[in-house]
CSV table of C-alpha atoms in Angstrom, one decimal:
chain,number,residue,atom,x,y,z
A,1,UNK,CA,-71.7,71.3,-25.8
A,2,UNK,CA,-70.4,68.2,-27.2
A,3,UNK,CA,-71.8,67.1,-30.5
A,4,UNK,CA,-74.0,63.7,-30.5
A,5,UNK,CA,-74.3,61.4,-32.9
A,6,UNK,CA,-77.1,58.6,-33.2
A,7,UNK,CA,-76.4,55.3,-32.1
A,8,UNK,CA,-77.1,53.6,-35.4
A,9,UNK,CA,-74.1,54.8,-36.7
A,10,UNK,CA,-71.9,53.4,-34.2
A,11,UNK,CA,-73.5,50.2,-34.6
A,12,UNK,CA,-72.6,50.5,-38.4
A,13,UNK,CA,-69.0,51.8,-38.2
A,14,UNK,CA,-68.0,48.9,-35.6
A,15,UNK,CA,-70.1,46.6,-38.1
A,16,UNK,CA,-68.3,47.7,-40.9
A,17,UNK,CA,-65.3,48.1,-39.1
A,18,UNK,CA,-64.8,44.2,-38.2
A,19,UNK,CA,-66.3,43.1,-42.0
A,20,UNK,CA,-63.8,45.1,-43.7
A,21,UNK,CA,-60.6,43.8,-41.6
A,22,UNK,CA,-62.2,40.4,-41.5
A,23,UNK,CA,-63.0,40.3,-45.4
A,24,UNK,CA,-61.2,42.5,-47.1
A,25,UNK,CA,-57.9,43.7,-44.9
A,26,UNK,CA,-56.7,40.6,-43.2
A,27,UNK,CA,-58.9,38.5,-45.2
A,28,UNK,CA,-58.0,34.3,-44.2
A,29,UNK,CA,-56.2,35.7,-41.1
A,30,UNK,CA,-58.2,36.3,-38.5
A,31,UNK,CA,-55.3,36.6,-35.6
A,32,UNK,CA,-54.2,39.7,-37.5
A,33,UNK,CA,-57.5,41.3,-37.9
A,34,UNK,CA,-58.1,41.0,-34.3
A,35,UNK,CA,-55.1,42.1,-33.4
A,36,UNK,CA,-55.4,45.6,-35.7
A,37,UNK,CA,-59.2,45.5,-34.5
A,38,UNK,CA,-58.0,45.3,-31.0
A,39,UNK,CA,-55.2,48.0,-31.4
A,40,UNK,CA,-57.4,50.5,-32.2
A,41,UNK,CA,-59.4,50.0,-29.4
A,42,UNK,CA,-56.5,50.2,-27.6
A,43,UNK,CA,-56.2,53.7,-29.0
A,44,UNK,CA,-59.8,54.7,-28.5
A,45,UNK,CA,-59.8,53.6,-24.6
A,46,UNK,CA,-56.2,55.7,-24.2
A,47,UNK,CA,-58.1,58.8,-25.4
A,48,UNK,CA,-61.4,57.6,-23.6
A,49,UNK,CA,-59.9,57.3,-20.5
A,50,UNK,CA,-58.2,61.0,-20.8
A,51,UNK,CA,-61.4,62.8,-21.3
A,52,UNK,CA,-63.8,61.1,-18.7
A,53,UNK,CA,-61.4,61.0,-16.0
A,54,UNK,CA,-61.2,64.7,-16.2
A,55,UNK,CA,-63.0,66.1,-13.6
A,56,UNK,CA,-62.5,63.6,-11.3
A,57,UNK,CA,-60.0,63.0,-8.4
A,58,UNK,CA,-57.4,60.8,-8.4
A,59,UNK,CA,-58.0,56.8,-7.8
A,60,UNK,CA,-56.1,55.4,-5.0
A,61,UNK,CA,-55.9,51.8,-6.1
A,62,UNK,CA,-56.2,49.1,-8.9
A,63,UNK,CA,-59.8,48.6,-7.3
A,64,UNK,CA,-61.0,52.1,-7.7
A,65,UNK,CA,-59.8,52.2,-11.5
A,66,UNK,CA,-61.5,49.1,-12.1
A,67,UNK,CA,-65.0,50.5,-10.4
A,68,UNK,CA,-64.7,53.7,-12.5
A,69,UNK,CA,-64.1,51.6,-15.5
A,70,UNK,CA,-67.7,49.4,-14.3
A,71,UNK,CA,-69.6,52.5,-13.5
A,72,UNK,CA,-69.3,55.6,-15.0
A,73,UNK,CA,-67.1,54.6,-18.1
A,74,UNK,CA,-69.1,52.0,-19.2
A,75,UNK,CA,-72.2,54.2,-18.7
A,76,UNK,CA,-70.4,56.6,-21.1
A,77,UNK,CA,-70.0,53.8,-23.7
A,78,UNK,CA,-73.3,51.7,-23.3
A,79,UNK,CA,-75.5,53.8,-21.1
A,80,UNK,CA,-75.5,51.1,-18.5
A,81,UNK,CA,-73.4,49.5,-15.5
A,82,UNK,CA,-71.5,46.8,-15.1
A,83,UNK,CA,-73.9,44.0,-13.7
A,84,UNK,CA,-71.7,42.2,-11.9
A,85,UNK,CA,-67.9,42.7,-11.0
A,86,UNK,CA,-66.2,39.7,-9.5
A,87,UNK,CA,-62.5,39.6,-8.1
A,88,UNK,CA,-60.3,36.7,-7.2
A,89,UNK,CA,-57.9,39.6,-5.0
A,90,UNK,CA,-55.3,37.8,-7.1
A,91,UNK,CA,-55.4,40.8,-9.9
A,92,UNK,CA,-58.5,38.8,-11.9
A,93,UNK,CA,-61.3,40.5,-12.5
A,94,UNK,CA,-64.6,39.2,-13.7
A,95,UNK,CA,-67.3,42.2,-15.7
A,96,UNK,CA,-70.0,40.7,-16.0
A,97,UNK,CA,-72.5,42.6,-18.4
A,98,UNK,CA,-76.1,40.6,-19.0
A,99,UNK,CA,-77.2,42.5,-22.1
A,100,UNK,CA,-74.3,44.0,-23.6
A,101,UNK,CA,-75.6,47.0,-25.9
A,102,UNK,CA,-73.4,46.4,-29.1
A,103,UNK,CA,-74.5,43.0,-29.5
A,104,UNK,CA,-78.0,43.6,-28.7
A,105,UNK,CA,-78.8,44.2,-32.6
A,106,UNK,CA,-76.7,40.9,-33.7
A,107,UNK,CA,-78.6,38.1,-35.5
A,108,UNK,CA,-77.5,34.5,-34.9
A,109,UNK,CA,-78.5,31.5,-37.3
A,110,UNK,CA,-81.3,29.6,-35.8
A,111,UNK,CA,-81.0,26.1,-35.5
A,112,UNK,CA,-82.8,23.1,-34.7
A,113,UNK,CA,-82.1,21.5,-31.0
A,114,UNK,CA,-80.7,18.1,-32.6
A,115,UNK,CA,-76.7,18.1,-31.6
A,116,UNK,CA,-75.3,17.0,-34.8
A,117,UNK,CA,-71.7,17.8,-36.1
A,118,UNK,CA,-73.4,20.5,-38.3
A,119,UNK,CA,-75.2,22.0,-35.7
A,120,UNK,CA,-72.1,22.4,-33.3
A,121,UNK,CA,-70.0,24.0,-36.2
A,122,UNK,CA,-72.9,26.5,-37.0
A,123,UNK,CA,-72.5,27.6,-33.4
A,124,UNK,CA,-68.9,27.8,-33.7
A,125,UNK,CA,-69.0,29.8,-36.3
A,126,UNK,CA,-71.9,32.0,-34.8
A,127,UNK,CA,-69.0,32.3,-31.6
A,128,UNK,CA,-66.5,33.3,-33.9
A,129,UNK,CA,-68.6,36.0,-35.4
A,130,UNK,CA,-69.4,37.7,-31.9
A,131,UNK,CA,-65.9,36.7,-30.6
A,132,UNK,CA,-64.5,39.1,-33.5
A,133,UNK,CA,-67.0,41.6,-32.9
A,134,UNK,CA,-65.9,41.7,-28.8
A,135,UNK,CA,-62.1,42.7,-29.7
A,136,UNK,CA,-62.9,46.0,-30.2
A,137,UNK,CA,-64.4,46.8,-26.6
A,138,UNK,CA,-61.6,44.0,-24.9
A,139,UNK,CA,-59.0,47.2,-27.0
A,140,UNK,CA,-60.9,50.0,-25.3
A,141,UNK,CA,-61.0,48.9,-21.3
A,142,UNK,CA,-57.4,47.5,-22.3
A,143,UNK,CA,-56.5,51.2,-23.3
A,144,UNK,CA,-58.5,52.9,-20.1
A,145,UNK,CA,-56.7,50.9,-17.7
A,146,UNK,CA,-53.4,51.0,-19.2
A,147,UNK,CA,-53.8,54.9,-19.3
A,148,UNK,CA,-55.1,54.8,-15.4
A,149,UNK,CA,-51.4,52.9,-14.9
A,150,UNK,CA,-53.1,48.9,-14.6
A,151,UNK,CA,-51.4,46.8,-17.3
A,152,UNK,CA,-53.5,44.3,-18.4
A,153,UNK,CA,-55.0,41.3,-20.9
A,154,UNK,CA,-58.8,41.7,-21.4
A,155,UNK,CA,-60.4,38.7,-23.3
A,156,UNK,CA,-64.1,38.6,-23.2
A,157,UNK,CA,-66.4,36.4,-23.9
A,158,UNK,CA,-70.0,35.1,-24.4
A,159,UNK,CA,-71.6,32.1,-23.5
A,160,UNK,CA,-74.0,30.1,-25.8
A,161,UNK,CA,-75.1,27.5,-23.3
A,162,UNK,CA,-77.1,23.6,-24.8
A,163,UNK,CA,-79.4,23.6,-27.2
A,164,UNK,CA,-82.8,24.4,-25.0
A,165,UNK,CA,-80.8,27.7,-24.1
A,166,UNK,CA,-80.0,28.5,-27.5
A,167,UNK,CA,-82.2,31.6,-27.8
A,168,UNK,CA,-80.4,33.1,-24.1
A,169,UNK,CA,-77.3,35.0,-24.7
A,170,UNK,CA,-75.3,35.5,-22.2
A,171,UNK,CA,-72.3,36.9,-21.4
A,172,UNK,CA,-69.0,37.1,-19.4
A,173,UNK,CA,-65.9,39.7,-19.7
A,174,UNK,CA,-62.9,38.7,-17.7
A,175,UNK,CA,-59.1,40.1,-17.4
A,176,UNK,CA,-56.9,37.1,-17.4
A,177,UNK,CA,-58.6,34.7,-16.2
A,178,UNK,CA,-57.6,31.8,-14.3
A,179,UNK,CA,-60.9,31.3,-12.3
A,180,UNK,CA,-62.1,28.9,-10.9
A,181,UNK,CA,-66.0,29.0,-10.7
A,182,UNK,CA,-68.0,31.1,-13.1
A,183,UNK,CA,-71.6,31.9,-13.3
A,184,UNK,CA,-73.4,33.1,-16.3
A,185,UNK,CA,-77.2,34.5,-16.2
A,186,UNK,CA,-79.7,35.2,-18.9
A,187,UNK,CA,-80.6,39.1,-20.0
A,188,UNK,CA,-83.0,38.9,-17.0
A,189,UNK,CA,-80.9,37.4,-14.6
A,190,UNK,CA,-83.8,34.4,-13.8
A,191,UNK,CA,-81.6,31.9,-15.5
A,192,UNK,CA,-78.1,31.0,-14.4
A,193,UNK,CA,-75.4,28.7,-15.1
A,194,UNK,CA,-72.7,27.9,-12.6
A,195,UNK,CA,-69.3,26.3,-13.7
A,196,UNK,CA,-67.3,24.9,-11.4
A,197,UNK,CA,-64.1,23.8,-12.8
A,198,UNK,CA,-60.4,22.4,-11.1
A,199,UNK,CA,-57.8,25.2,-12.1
A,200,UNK,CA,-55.6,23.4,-14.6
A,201,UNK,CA,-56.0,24.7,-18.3
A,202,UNK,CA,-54.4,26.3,-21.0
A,203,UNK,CA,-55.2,30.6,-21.0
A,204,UNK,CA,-54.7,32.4,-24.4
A,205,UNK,CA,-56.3,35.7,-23.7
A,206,UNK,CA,-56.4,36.4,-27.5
A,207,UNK,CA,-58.7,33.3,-27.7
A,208,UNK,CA,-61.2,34.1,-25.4
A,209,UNK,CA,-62.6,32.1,-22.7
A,210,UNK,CA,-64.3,29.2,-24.0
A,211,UNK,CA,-61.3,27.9,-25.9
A,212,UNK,CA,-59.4,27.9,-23.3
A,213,UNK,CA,-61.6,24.6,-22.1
A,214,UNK,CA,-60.1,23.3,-25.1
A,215,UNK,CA,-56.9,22.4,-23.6
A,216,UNK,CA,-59.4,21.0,-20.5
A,217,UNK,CA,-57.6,18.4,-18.5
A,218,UNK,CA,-60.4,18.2,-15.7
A,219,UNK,CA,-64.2,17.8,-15.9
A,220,UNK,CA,-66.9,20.5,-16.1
A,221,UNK,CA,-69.7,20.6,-13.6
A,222,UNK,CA,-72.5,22.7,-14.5
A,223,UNK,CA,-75.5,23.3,-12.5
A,224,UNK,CA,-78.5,24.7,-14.2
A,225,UNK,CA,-81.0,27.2,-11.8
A,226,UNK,CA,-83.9,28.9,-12.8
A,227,UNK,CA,-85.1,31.9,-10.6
A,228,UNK,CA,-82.6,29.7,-8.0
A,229,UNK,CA,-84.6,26.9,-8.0
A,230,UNK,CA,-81.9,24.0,-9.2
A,231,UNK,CA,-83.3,22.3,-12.9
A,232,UNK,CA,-80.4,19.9,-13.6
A,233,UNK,CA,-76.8,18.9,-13.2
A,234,UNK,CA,-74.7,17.5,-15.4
A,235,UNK,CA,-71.1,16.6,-15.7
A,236,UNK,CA,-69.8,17.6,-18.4
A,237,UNK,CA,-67.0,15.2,-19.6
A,238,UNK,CA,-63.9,16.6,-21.0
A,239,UNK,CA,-63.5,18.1,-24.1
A,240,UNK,CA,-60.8,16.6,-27.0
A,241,UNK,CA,-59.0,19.5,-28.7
A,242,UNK,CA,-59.7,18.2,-32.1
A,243,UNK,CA,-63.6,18.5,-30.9
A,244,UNK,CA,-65.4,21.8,-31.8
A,245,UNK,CA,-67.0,23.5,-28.7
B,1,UNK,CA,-37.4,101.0,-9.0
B,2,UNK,CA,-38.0,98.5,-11.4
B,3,UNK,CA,-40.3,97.3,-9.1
B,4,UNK,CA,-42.1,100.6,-8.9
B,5,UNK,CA,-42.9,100.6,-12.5
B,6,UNK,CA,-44.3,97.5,-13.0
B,7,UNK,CA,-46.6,97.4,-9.9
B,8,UNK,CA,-47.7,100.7,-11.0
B,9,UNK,CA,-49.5,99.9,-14.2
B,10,UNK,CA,-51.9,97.2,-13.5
B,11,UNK,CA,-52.2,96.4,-17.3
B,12,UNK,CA,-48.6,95.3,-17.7
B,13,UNK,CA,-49.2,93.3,-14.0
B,14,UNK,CA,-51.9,91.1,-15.7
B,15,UNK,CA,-50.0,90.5,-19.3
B,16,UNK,CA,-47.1,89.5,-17.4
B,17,UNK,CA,-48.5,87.1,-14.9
B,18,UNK,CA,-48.3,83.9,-17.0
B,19,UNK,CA,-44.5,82.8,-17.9
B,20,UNK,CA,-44.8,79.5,-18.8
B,21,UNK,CA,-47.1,76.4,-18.8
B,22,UNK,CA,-45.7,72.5,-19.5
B,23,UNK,CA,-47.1,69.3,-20.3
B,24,UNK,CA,-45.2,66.2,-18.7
B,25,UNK,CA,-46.2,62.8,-19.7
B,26,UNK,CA,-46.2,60.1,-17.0
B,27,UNK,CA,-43.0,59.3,-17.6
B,28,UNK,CA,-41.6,62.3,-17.3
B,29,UNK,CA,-41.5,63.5,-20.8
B,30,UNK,CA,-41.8,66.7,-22.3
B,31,UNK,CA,-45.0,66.6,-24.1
B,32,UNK,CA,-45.7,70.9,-24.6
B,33,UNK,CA,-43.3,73.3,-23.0
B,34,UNK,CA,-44.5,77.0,-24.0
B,35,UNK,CA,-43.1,80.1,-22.5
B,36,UNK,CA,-45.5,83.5,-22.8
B,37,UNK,CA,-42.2,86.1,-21.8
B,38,UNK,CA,-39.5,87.1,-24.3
B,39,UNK,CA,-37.4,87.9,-20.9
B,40,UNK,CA,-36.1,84.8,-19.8
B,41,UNK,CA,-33.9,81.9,-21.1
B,42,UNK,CA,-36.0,79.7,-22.4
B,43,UNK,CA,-33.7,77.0,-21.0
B,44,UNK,CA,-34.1,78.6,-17.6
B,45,UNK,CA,-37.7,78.4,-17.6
B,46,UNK,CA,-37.2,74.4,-19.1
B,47,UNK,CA,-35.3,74.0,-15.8
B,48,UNK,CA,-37.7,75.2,-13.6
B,49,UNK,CA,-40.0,72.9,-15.0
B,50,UNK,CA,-38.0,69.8,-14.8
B,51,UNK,CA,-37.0,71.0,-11.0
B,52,UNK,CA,-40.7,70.4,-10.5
B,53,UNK,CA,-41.1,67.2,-11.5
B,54,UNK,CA,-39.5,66.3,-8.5
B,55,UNK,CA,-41.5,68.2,-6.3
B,56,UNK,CA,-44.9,66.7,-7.9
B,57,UNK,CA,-43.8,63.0,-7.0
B,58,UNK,CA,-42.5,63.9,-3.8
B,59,UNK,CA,-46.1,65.7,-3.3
B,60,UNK,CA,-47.7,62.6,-4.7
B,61,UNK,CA,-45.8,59.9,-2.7
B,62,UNK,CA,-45.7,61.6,0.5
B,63,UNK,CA,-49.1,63.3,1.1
B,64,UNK,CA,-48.7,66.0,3.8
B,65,UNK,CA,-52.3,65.8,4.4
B,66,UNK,CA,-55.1,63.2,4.5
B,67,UNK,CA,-58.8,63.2,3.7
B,68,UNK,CA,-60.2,65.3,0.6
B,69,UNK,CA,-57.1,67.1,-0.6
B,70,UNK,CA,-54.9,63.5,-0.5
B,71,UNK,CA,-56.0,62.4,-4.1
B,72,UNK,CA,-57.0,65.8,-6.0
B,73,UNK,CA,-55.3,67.0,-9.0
B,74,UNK,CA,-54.6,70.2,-7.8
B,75,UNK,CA,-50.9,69.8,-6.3
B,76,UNK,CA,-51.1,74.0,-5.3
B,77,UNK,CA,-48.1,75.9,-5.5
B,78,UNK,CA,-45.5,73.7,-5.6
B,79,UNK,CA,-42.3,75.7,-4.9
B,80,UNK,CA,-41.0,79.4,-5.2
B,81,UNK,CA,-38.1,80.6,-6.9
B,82,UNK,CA,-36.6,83.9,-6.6
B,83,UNK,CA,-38.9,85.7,-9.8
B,84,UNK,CA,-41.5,82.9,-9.8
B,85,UNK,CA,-44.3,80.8,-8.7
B,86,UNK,CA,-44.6,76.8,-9.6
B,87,UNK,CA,-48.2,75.2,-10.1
B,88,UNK,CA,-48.3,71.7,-10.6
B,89,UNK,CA,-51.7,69.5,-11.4
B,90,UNK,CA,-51.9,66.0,-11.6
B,91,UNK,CA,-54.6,64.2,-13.7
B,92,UNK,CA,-55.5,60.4,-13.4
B,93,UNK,CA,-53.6,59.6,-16.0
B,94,UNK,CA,-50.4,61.1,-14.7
B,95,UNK,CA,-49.8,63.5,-17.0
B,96,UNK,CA,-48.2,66.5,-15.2
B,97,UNK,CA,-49.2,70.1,-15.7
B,98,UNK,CA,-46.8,72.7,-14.5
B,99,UNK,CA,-47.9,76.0,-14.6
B,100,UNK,CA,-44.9,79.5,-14.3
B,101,UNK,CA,-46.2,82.3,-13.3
B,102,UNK,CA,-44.5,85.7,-12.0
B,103,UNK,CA,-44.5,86.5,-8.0
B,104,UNK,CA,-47.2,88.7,-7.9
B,105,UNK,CA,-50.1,88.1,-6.3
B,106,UNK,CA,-52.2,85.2,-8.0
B,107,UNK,CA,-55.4,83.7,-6.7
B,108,UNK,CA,-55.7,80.5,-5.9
B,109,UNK,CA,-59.3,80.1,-7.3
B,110,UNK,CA,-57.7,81.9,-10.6
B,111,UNK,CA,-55.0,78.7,-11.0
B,112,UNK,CA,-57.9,76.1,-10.4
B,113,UNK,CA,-59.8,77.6,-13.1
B,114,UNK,CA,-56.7,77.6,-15.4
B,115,UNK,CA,-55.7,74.2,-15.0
B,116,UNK,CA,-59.7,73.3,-15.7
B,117,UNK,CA,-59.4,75.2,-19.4
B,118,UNK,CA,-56.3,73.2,-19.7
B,119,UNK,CA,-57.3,70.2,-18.6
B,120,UNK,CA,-60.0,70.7,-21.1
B,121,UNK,CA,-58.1,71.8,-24.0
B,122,UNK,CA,-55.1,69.2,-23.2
B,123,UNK,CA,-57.9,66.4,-23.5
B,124,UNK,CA,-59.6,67.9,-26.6
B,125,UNK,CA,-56.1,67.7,-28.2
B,126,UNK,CA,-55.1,64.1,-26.5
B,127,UNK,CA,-58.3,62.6,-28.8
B,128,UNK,CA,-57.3,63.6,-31.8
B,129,UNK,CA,-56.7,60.4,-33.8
B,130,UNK,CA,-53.5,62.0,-35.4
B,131,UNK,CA,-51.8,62.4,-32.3
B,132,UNK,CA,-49.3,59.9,-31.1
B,133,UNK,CA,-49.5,59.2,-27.6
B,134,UNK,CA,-46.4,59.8,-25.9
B,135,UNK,CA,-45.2,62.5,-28.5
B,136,UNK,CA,-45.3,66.4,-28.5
B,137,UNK,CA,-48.4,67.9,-29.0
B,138,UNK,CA,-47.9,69.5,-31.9
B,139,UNK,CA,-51.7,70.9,-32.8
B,140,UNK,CA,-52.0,74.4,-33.5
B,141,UNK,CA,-55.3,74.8,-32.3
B,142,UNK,CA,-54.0,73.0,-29.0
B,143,UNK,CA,-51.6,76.1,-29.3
B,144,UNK,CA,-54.1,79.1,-30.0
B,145,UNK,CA,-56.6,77.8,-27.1
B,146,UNK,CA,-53.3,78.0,-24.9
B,147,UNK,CA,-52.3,81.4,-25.4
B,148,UNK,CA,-56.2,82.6,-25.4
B,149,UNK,CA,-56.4,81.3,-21.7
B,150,UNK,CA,-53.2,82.5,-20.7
B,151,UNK,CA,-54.3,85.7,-22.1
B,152,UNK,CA,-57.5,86.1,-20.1
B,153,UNK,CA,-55.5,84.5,-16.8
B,154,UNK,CA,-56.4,86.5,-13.9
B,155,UNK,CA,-59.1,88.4,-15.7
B,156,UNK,CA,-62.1,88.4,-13.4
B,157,UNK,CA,-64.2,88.1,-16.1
B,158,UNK,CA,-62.8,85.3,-17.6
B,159,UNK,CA,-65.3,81.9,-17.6
């Protein structure tokens, strides 16, 4: 009975939809973009949440909300599951999404595997283009779970991991979070990345994850396993804040 | 012998069944109140729906029951006053539907279906993008699919 429309206009309006905040609205400000960008989300997730909750009884806890929100409402936005749902029973939660369907279609400058300064601030820039483009879903499961009665901060974010995993995209959605180890695996799920990291650092949930280790105190330990089999360790030495991630 | 008359003609029984239905928001605030009788008060029937407010969290806090009916939307009849019946449903988002009808013999199954038309047309409302959430529903086409289920309330042949 409902009305369909194809899924190449979605990608376009939310396309369009960051370009013209980013460019045009809020042009030079890009906390204000992502803030409006974010606030309708908000708004789409309130009404969201209204119409696929209907025929459903009531949730009896935070855990319940936040399942619906991993199965069936995310399978009404991206005709998927979540992959993964992690909890620290502290109110953080971890969604975990290996091959999230809005990004799917997103090109990212190649680049060669030499680390120059160049390089690193090509890939910032490439994070700060799919950052923007994640505020808009953050706005919607902010919206469904406020609606459901769970106040919350939603930052997501996706990992680009070294050079010789430049091509894997990864990533990792998390609601406040002050965790402690977190693992990110390729589209396939054969390639995962776990970091391990002492619990001291700065959390701007409007940042997003990765520059939060900006403010990184402790070191990073990442362990590199392919189908589980371990490749490589490394430690990871602390970032500077005036360094680009 | 007022009675008399109106149990008589079953035509007048079903027009007459549906008094009032309300919209509370989850915190408690009047999002549509809309009465279907010129008889009463319309401040009466505005009490009898902020009476029931009550009753709905004291349903919802204190389940009588466990098992399949603790978490369903349906709260059932809620209380009686002396000319009416109170139905109350619950949705996940705790917004509060509070349906009036007269005492006369309703179906249960007949206030399920209700509340799923409303549910329907309350969320159909709820995503349009002019609406503020939080404020009174002020579509008219919210409106005219309200009245047309009240009107075919109790109707066996309603969908």
């Amino acid at each position: 009975m409902g009305r369909e429309v194809s899924e190449s206009c979605i990608d376009s309006l939310l396309t369009e939809m960051v370009s013209t905040y980013c460019n045009r609205f809020y042009a030079n400000k890009p906390e204000l973009a992502a803030r409006r960008i974010e606030a309708i989300g908000y708004q789409v997730g309130h009404q969201l949440s209204e119409r696929y909750t209907m025929e459903r009884p009531r949730f009896s806890d935070h855990l319940e909300a936040i399942k619906f929100i991993c199965k069936d409402f995310w399978f009404e936005l991206f005709k998927k599951q979540i992959d993964n749902l992690k909890t620290n029973h502290r109110g953080t939660f971890v969604l975990q999404d290996n091959r999230f369907r809005w990004l799917t279609r997103m090109s990212i400058d190649q680049s060669p595997e030499n680390g120059t300064s160049e390089e690193l601030s090509i890939m910032a820039d490439n994070k700060a283009m799919q950052s923007m483009h994640l505020y808009f879903p953050c706005g919607i499961i902010r919206g469904a779970l406020s609606n459901l009665g769970i106040p919350c901060a939603v930052s997501a974010d996706i990992s680009n991991l070294p050079a010789w995993l430049y091509k894997e995209i990864w990533m990792i959605t998390s609601i406040t979070p002050d965790h402690e180890n977190l693992t990110f695996s390729s589209f396939d799920g054969s390639l995962t990345c776990n970091l391990a990291f002492t619990p001291r650092f700065i959390c701007d949930p409007n940042k997003g994850l990765m520059r939060m280790m900006r403010g990184f105190e402790h070191t990073l330990i990442a362990s590199l396993k392919h189908d589980n089999k371990k490749l490589a360790g490394e430690v990871i030495e602390p970032i500077q804040n005036d360094q680009k991630w | 012998m007022f009675l008399s008359e109106i149990t008589a003609g079953a035509k007048i029984r079903e027009e007459e069944m549906i008094v009032c239905v309300a919209v509370v928001g989850h915190q408690n605030n009047p999002l549509y109140i809309q009465s279907f009788t010129d008889a009463d008060d319309a401040l009466k029937l505005h009490h009898i729906v902020h009476c029931s407010l009550d009753v709905v969290d004291e349903r919802v806090n204190n389940p009588k029951k466990s098992g399949p009916t603790l978490n369903e939307t349906f709260l059932g009849l809620l209380y009686p006053t002396e000319n009416y019946k109170v139905y109350g449903y619950l949705t996940n988002t705790k917004v509060k539907f509070i349906l009036v009808t007269t005492d006369l013999d309703v179906r249960d199954g007949d206030v399920r279906n209700f509340f799923r038309r409303f549910h329907a047309a309350y969320v159909d409302a709820v995503s349009n993008p002019f609406h503020v959430p939080g404020k009174k529903i002020t579509s008219r086409t919210f409106a005219d699919r309200v009245s047309t289920i009240v009107q075919s309330f109790g109707l066996s042949s309603a969908v």
